[in-house]
Coordinates of C-alpha atoms in Angstrom, one line a residue:
M522 CA -17.0 1.4 8.9
T523 CA -13.8 1.3 10.9
L524 CA -12.0 -2.1 10.9
R525 CA -10.2 -2.9 14.1
L526 CA -7.1 -5.0 14.7
C527 CA -7.7 -7.3 17.7
F528 CA -7.1 -10.9 18.4
G529 CA -10.4 -11.9 16.9
T530 CA -9.9 -10.1 13.6
F531 CA -6.4 -11.4 13.4
I532 CA -7.6 -15.0 13.8
A533 CA -10.5 -14.4 11.3
I534 CA -8.0 -13.4 8.6
L535 CA -5.7 -16.3 9.4
D536 CA -8.7 -18.6 9.2
L537 CA -9.5 -17.5 5.7
C538 CA -5.9 -18.2 4.6
K539 CA -5.3 -21.5 6.4
Y540 CA -4.5 -24.8 4.8
N541 CA -5.0 -28.4 6.0
I542 CA -5.9 -27.4 9.6
T543 CA -9.2 -26.9 11.4
Q544 CA -10.2 -23.5 12.9
E545 CA -10.0 -24.9 16.4
K546 CA -6.5 -26.3 16.0
L547 CA -5.3 -23.1 14.4
I548 CA -6.5 -21.0 17.3
A549 CA -5.1 -23.6 19.8
D550 CA -1.7 -23.5 18.1
I551 CA -1.6 -19.8 18.1
V552 CA -2.7 -19.5 21.7
R553 CA -0.1 -22.1 22.8
I554 CA 2.7 -19.8 21.6
I555 CA 1.7 -17.3 24.3
D556 CA 0.0 -19.5 26.9
P557 CA 0.7 -23.2 26.8
D558 CA -1.9 -24.0 29.5
S559 CA -4.7 -21.8 28.2
R560 CA -8.2 -23.0 28.4
Y561 CA -8.7 -21.8 24.8
I562 CA -6.6 -24.7 23.6
K563 CA -9.2 -27.3 24.5
D564 CA -12.4 -25.2 25.0
R565 CA -13.9 -25.0 21.6
T566 CA -16.8 -22.8 22.7
A567 CA -14.4 -20.3 24.3
S568 CA -12.0 -20.2 21.3
N569 CA -14.9 -19.7 18.9
K570 CA -16.1 -16.8 21.0
L571 CA -12.6 -15.3 20.8
K572 CA -12.7 -15.5 17.1
K573 CA -16.1 -13.9 17.0
C574 CA -14.9 -11.1 19.3
Q575 CA -17.5 -12.0 21.9
I576 CA -15.1 -12.3 24.8
N577 CA -11.7 -11.0 25.8
F578 CA -8.5 -13.0 25.9
R579 CA -7.5 -14.1 29.4
L580 CA -4.0 -15.5 30.2
T581 CA -4.0 -18.4 32.6
S582 CA -1.7 -16.5 34.9
G583 CA -4.0 -13.4 34.7
Y584 CA -0.9 -11.2 34.1
F585 CA 0.2 -9.6 30.8
N586 CA 3.4 -8.2 32.2
D587 CA 5.7 -11.0 31.1
V588 CA 5.9 -10.3 27.3
P589 CA 7.5 -13.0 25.1
S590 CA 10.4 -11.8 22.9
I591 CA 9.7 -11.0 19.2
A592 CA 12.4 -13.6 18.3
S593 CA 10.8 -16.4 20.3
V594 CA 7.3 -15.7 18.9
K595 CA 8.7 -15.4 15.4
E596 CA 10.3 -18.8 15.6
C597 CA 7.1 -20.4 16.9
M598 CA 5.1 -18.8 14.1
K599 CA 7.6 -20.0 11.5
N600 CA 7.6 -23.6 12.8
K601 CA 4.0 -24.1 14.0
I602 CA 1.7 -21.7 12.1
I603 CA 3.2 -20.9 8.7
P604 CA 3.2 -24.5 7.5
F605 CA -0.6 -24.4 7.7
I606 CA -0.9 -21.2 5.7
D607 CA -1.8 -21.5 2.0
E608 CA 1.3 -20.0 0.2
S609 CA -0.9 -18.7 -2.5
K610 CA -2.8 -16.6 0.1
I611 CA 0.3 -15.1 1.9
A612 CA 0.1 -11.8 0.0
T613 CA -3.7 -11.7 0.8
L614 CA -3.0 -12.3 4.5
I615 CA -0.3 -9.6 4.9
L616 CA -2.2 -7.1 2.7
S617 CA -5.4 -7.7 4.7
L618 CA -3.6 -6.9 8.0
L619 CA -2.0 -3.8 6.5
Y620 CA -5.4 -2.7 5.2
I621 CA -6.8 -2.9 8.7
I622 CA -3.8 -1.0 10.1
Q623 CA -4.2 1.6 7.4
N624 CA -7.9 1.9 8.3
E625 CA -7.3 2.2 12.0
S626 CA -4.4 4.7 11.4
K627 CA -6.7 6.9 9.4
N628 CA -9.4 6.8 12.0
R629 CA -6.9 7.2 14.9
T630 CA -8.0 4.1 16.8
L631 CA -4.6 2.3 16.9
K632 CA -2.7 2.3 20.2
E633 CA 0.3 4.0 18.8
E634 CA 2.5 3.7 21.9
Y635 CA 2.1 -0.1 22.0
F636 CA 2.2 -0.2 18.2
K637 CA 5.6 1.4 18.1
K638 CA 6.8 -0.9 20.9
F639 CA 5.9 -4.1 19.1
F640 CA 6.6 -3.0 15.5
S641 CA 9.7 -0.9 16.2
A642 CA 8.0 1.8 14.1
D643 CA 4.8 3.9 14.2
S644 CA 2.0 3.1 11.9
S645 CA 2.9 5.8 9.4
Q646 CA 6.4 4.3 9.1
L647 CA 5.1 0.7 8.8
L648 CA 2.7 1.7 6.0
T649 CA 5.6 2.8 3.9
E650 CA 7.7 -0.3 4.4
K651 CA 8.3 -2.4 1.3
E652 CA 9.3 -5.8 2.6
F653 CA 7.7 -8.0 5.3
V654 CA 9.2 -11.2 6.8
F655 CA 6.1 -13.3 7.2
S656 CA 6.8 -15.0 10.5
E657 CA 8.1 -11.8 12.1
F658 CA 5.2 -9.7 10.9
L659 CA 2.6 -12.3 12.2
G660 CA 4.5 -12.5 15.5
R661 CA 4.4 -8.7 16.0
I662 CA 0.7 -8.7 15.1
L663 CA 0.0 -11.4 17.7
L664 CA 1.9 -9.5 20.5
Y665 CA 0.3 -6.2 19.6
T666 CA -3.2 -7.6 19.8
L667 CA -2.6 -9.4 23.1
Y668 CA -0.3 -7.2 25.0
S669 CA -1.6 -3.7 24.2
G670 CA -4.7 -3.8 26.4
I671 CA -6.9 -4.1 23.3
N672 CA -10.5 -5.0 24.1
N673 CA -11.1 -8.0 21.8
K674 CA -14.8 -7.0 21.7
T675 CA -13.8 -3.9 19.6
G676 CA -13.8 -6.1 16.6
S677 CA -17.4 -7.3 17.1
D678 CA -18.8 -4.7 14.7
C679 CA -16.5 -5.4 11.9
I680 CA -15.8 -9.2 12.2
K681 CA -18.7 -10.0 10.0
F682 CA -17.2 -8.0 7.2
I683 CA -14.0 -10.0 7.2
T684 CA -15.0 -12.5 4.5
E685 CA -13.3 -13.8 1.3
D686 CA -15.5 -11.6 -0.8
F687 CA -14.7 -8.5 1.2
I688 CA -11.0 -9.1 1.1
D689 CA -11.1 -9.9 -2.6
E690 CA -13.0 -6.7 -3.3
K691 CA -10.5 -4.5 -1.4
L692 CA -7.3 -6.2 -2.3
S693 CA -7.5 -8.3 -5.5
L694 CA -5.9 -5.5 -7.5
Y695 CA -2.7 -5.9 -5.5
K696 CA -2.0 -9.5 -6.2
E697 CA 0.1 -8.8 -9.2
D698 CA 1.9 -6.0 -7.3
C699 CA 3.6 -8.3 -4.8
Q700 CA 6.4 -10.8 -5.0
W701 CA 6.8 -13.7 -2.6
I702 CA 10.4 -14.8 -2.0
S703 CA 10.0 -18.3 -0.4
S704 CA 13.7 -18.7 0.4
T705 CA 13.6 -15.8 2.9
E706 CA 9.8 -16.0 3.6
T707 CA 9.6 -12.3 2.6
L708 CA 6.7 -10.5 0.8
V709 CA 7.9 -7.6 -1.3
L710 CA 5.4 -4.9 -2.0
L711 CA 6.5 -4.0 -5.5
F712 CA 3.9 -1.2 -5.7
R713 CA 5.5 0.6 -2.9
K714 CA 9.0 0.3 -4.4
E715 CA 7.7 1.5 -7.7
F716 CA 5.8 4.4 -6.3
T717 CA 8.8 5.6 -4.2
L718 CA 11.0 5.7 -7.2
F719 CA 8.3 7.4 -9.2
N720 CA 7.6 10.0 -6.6
E721 CA 11.3 10.7 -6.1
A722 CA 11.8 11.1 -9.9
L723 CA 8.9 13.6 -10.1
D724 CA 10.9 15.9 -7.8
K725 CA 14.3 15.1 -9.1
Y726 CA 13.4 16.2 -12.6
A727 CA 11.0 19.0 -11.5
V728 CA 8.1 17.2 -13.3
R729 CA 5.7 17.8 -10.4
Q730 CA 6.5 21.6 -10.6
F731 CA 6.1 21.5 -14.4
I732 CA 2.6 20.0 -14.2
E733 CA 1.4 22.1 -11.3
K734 CA 3.0 25.5 -11.8
I735 CA 4.1 25.9 -15.4
D736 CA 1.5 27.1 -17.8
P737 CA 2.6 26.7 -21.5
A738 CA -0.3 29.0 -22.5
N739 CA 2.0 31.7 -21.2
Q740 CA 5.5 30.4 -21.8
I741 CA 7.9 27.6 -20.9
Y742 CA 11.7 27.2 -20.8
D743 CA 13.4 24.5 -22.9
E744 CA 14.8 23.1 -19.6
C745 CA 11.3 22.0 -18.7
L746 CA 11.1 19.7 -21.8
E747 CA 14.6 18.4 -21.2
N748 CA 13.7 17.5 -17.6
C749 CA 10.6 15.7 -18.8
E750 CA 12.7 13.7 -21.4
N751 CA 15.2 12.7 -18.7
F752 CA 12.3 11.7 -16.4
L753 CA 10.9 9.4 -19.0
V754 CA 14.2 7.8 -19.6
Y755 CA 14.6 7.3 -15.8
I756 CA 11.2 5.7 -15.5
R757 CA 11.9 3.3 -18.4
D758 CA 15.3 2.3 -17.1
N759 CA 14.6 2.2 -13.3
I760 CA 11.0 1.2 -13.1
W761 CA 9.5 -0.2 -16.3
V762 CA 12.3 -2.5 -17.4
P763 CA 13.3 -4.0 -14.1
F764 CA 9.8 -4.4 -12.5
S765 CA 7.9 -5.5 -15.6
Q766 CA 10.0 -8.7 -15.6
N767 CA 8.1 -9.9 -12.5
S768 CA 4.6 -8.8 -13.3
I769 CA 2.7 -5.9 -14.7
G770 CA 0.6 -4.8 -11.7
K771 CA -1.8 -1.9 -11.3
M772 CA 0.9 0.5 -10.0
L773 CA 3.2 -0.2 -12.9
Q774 CA 0.3 0.3 -15.3
M775 CA -0.5 3.7 -13.7
I776 CA 3.1 4.8 -13.8
Q777 CA 3.3 3.7 -17.5
N778 CA 0.1 5.6 -18.2
F779 CA 1.5 8.7 -16.5
S780 CA 4.7 8.4 -18.6
Q781 CA 2.8 7.9 -21.8
T782 CA 0.5 10.9 -21.1
L783 CA 3.5 13.1 -20.2
D784 CA 5.2 12.0 -23.4
D785 CA 2.1 12.9 -25.4
Y786 CA 1.8 16.2 -23.6
T787 CA 5.4 17.3 -24.3
T788 CA 5.1 16.1 -27.9
Y789 CA 2.1 18.3 -28.3
L790 CA 3.9 21.2 -26.8
G791 CA 6.9 20.6 -29.1
K792 CA 4.7 20.8 -32.2
N793 CA 2.7 23.8 -31.1
M794 CA 5.2 26.1 -29.5
I795 CA 8.1 28.1 -31.0
P796 CA 11.2 29.9 -29.6
F797 CA 10.6 33.4 -28.4
S798 CA 12.4 35.8 -30.8
S799 CA 14.4 37.6 -28.1
N800 CA 15.2 34.5 -26.1
P801 CA 15.5 31.1 -27.9
S802 CA 15.5 29.2 -24.6
V803 CA 11.9 30.4 -24.0
F804 CA 9.0 28.9 -25.9
I805 CA 5.6 30.5 -26.5
P806 CA 2.4 29.1 -28.2
R807 CA 2.8 29.1 -32.0
H808 CA -0.3 31.1 -33.1
R809 CA -1.4 32.7 -29.8
D810 CA -1.1 36.3 -30.9
E811 CA -2.8 36.1 -34.3
N812 CA -5.4 33.4 -33.8
S813 CA -7.6 33.7 -30.7
R814 CA -9.6 30.5 -31.5
W815 CA -6.4 28.5 -31.9
A816 CA -5.1 30.0 -28.6
M817 CA -8.3 28.9 -26.8
N818 CA -8.0 25.3 -28.2
F819 CA -4.3 25.2 -27.2
E820 CA -5.1 26.4 -23.7
K821 CA -7.9 23.8 -23.3
T822 CA -5.7 21.0 -24.5
V823 CA -2.9 22.0 -22.2
S824 CA -5.4 22.1 -19.3
D825 CA -6.7 18.7 -20.2
Y826 CA -3.2 17.1 -20.3
R827 CA -2.3 18.7 -16.9
Q828 CA -5.6 17.4 -15.4
Q829 CA -5.0 13.9 -16.8
L830 CA -1.6 13.7 -15.2
T831 CA -2.8 15.0 -11.9
T832 CA -5.7 12.5 -11.9
I833 CA -3.3 9.5 -12.6
Y834 CA -1.0 10.6 -9.8
D835 CA -3.9 11.0 -7.4
K836 CA -5.1 7.5 -8.2
A837 CA -1.6 6.1 -7.6
C838 CA -1.5 7.9 -4.2
K839 CA -4.9 6.4 -3.2
Y840 CA -3.8 3.0 -4.4
M841 CA -0.8 3.2 -2.0
L842 CA -3.3 3.8 0.9
F843 CA -5.7 1.0 -0.1
E844 CA -8.3 3.6 -1.0
P845 CA -10.9 3.4 -3.8
M846 CA -9.6 5.1 -6.9
N847 CA -12.9 6.0 -8.5

């Protein structure tokens, strides 16, 4: 199923996260930001059909050329809509919209030209951003859904799936991976910050190359083990220590699992490899030449460790893209 971002699906998600406001008033207040004289403000039947993606949005003037500024819409969102959003559901709201954008991006159904116009970034760039100012993000979503020529009926096939149970199933894992800063109304996606640092460290310390390219069943250089040791120190000091103070989310758990597995792997190599006689900086398997059974077990253990590390990393990549990890 391809989820679609249109006015109706946007409203449906807001409706799930609202607080102390009726559905009709929520729709009316959002519409009023764009079109103060709109019939959807008072016509409950029409506004309900908008939310159900049964009709298209029509401006009173009939023209969509006069686009409000991001700044003005952001201010209206901040003052008129955000006070009615349950603060405990802000992360759910933003993540749900990002999930739909990710889904559309993968299926190439986004209107990228308009998306870049209203978000000042293409979808691939937005899906790597780590902080979102709540009012601004909602304002950009509103403008994109109304001023990009999106047929509101495109959401009719997926609107029934936008339920609390569906969102909880897809996004509940991420709740501990976000931080809400109320003073700036900013949601920080900790899992993206953590993964970026993790991914950069894999390259900086050549750990990715070590796992994918270096086969200890043949030989390794002592530099490989030194790089891994430095990588583990970096992960501890720059990811585990600072980020675990907020919460221990799924991404942090995966990075820690990767680090522990790498530590176990290098410890195993250290116990089962010896310096090559003619070159002490090169290590070879301890009993490879005189014990074929030992050599086979060593090779299998090495392969298992490398596979474990690859699997953990692949799961982290999928987690970044809101994809199932099993």
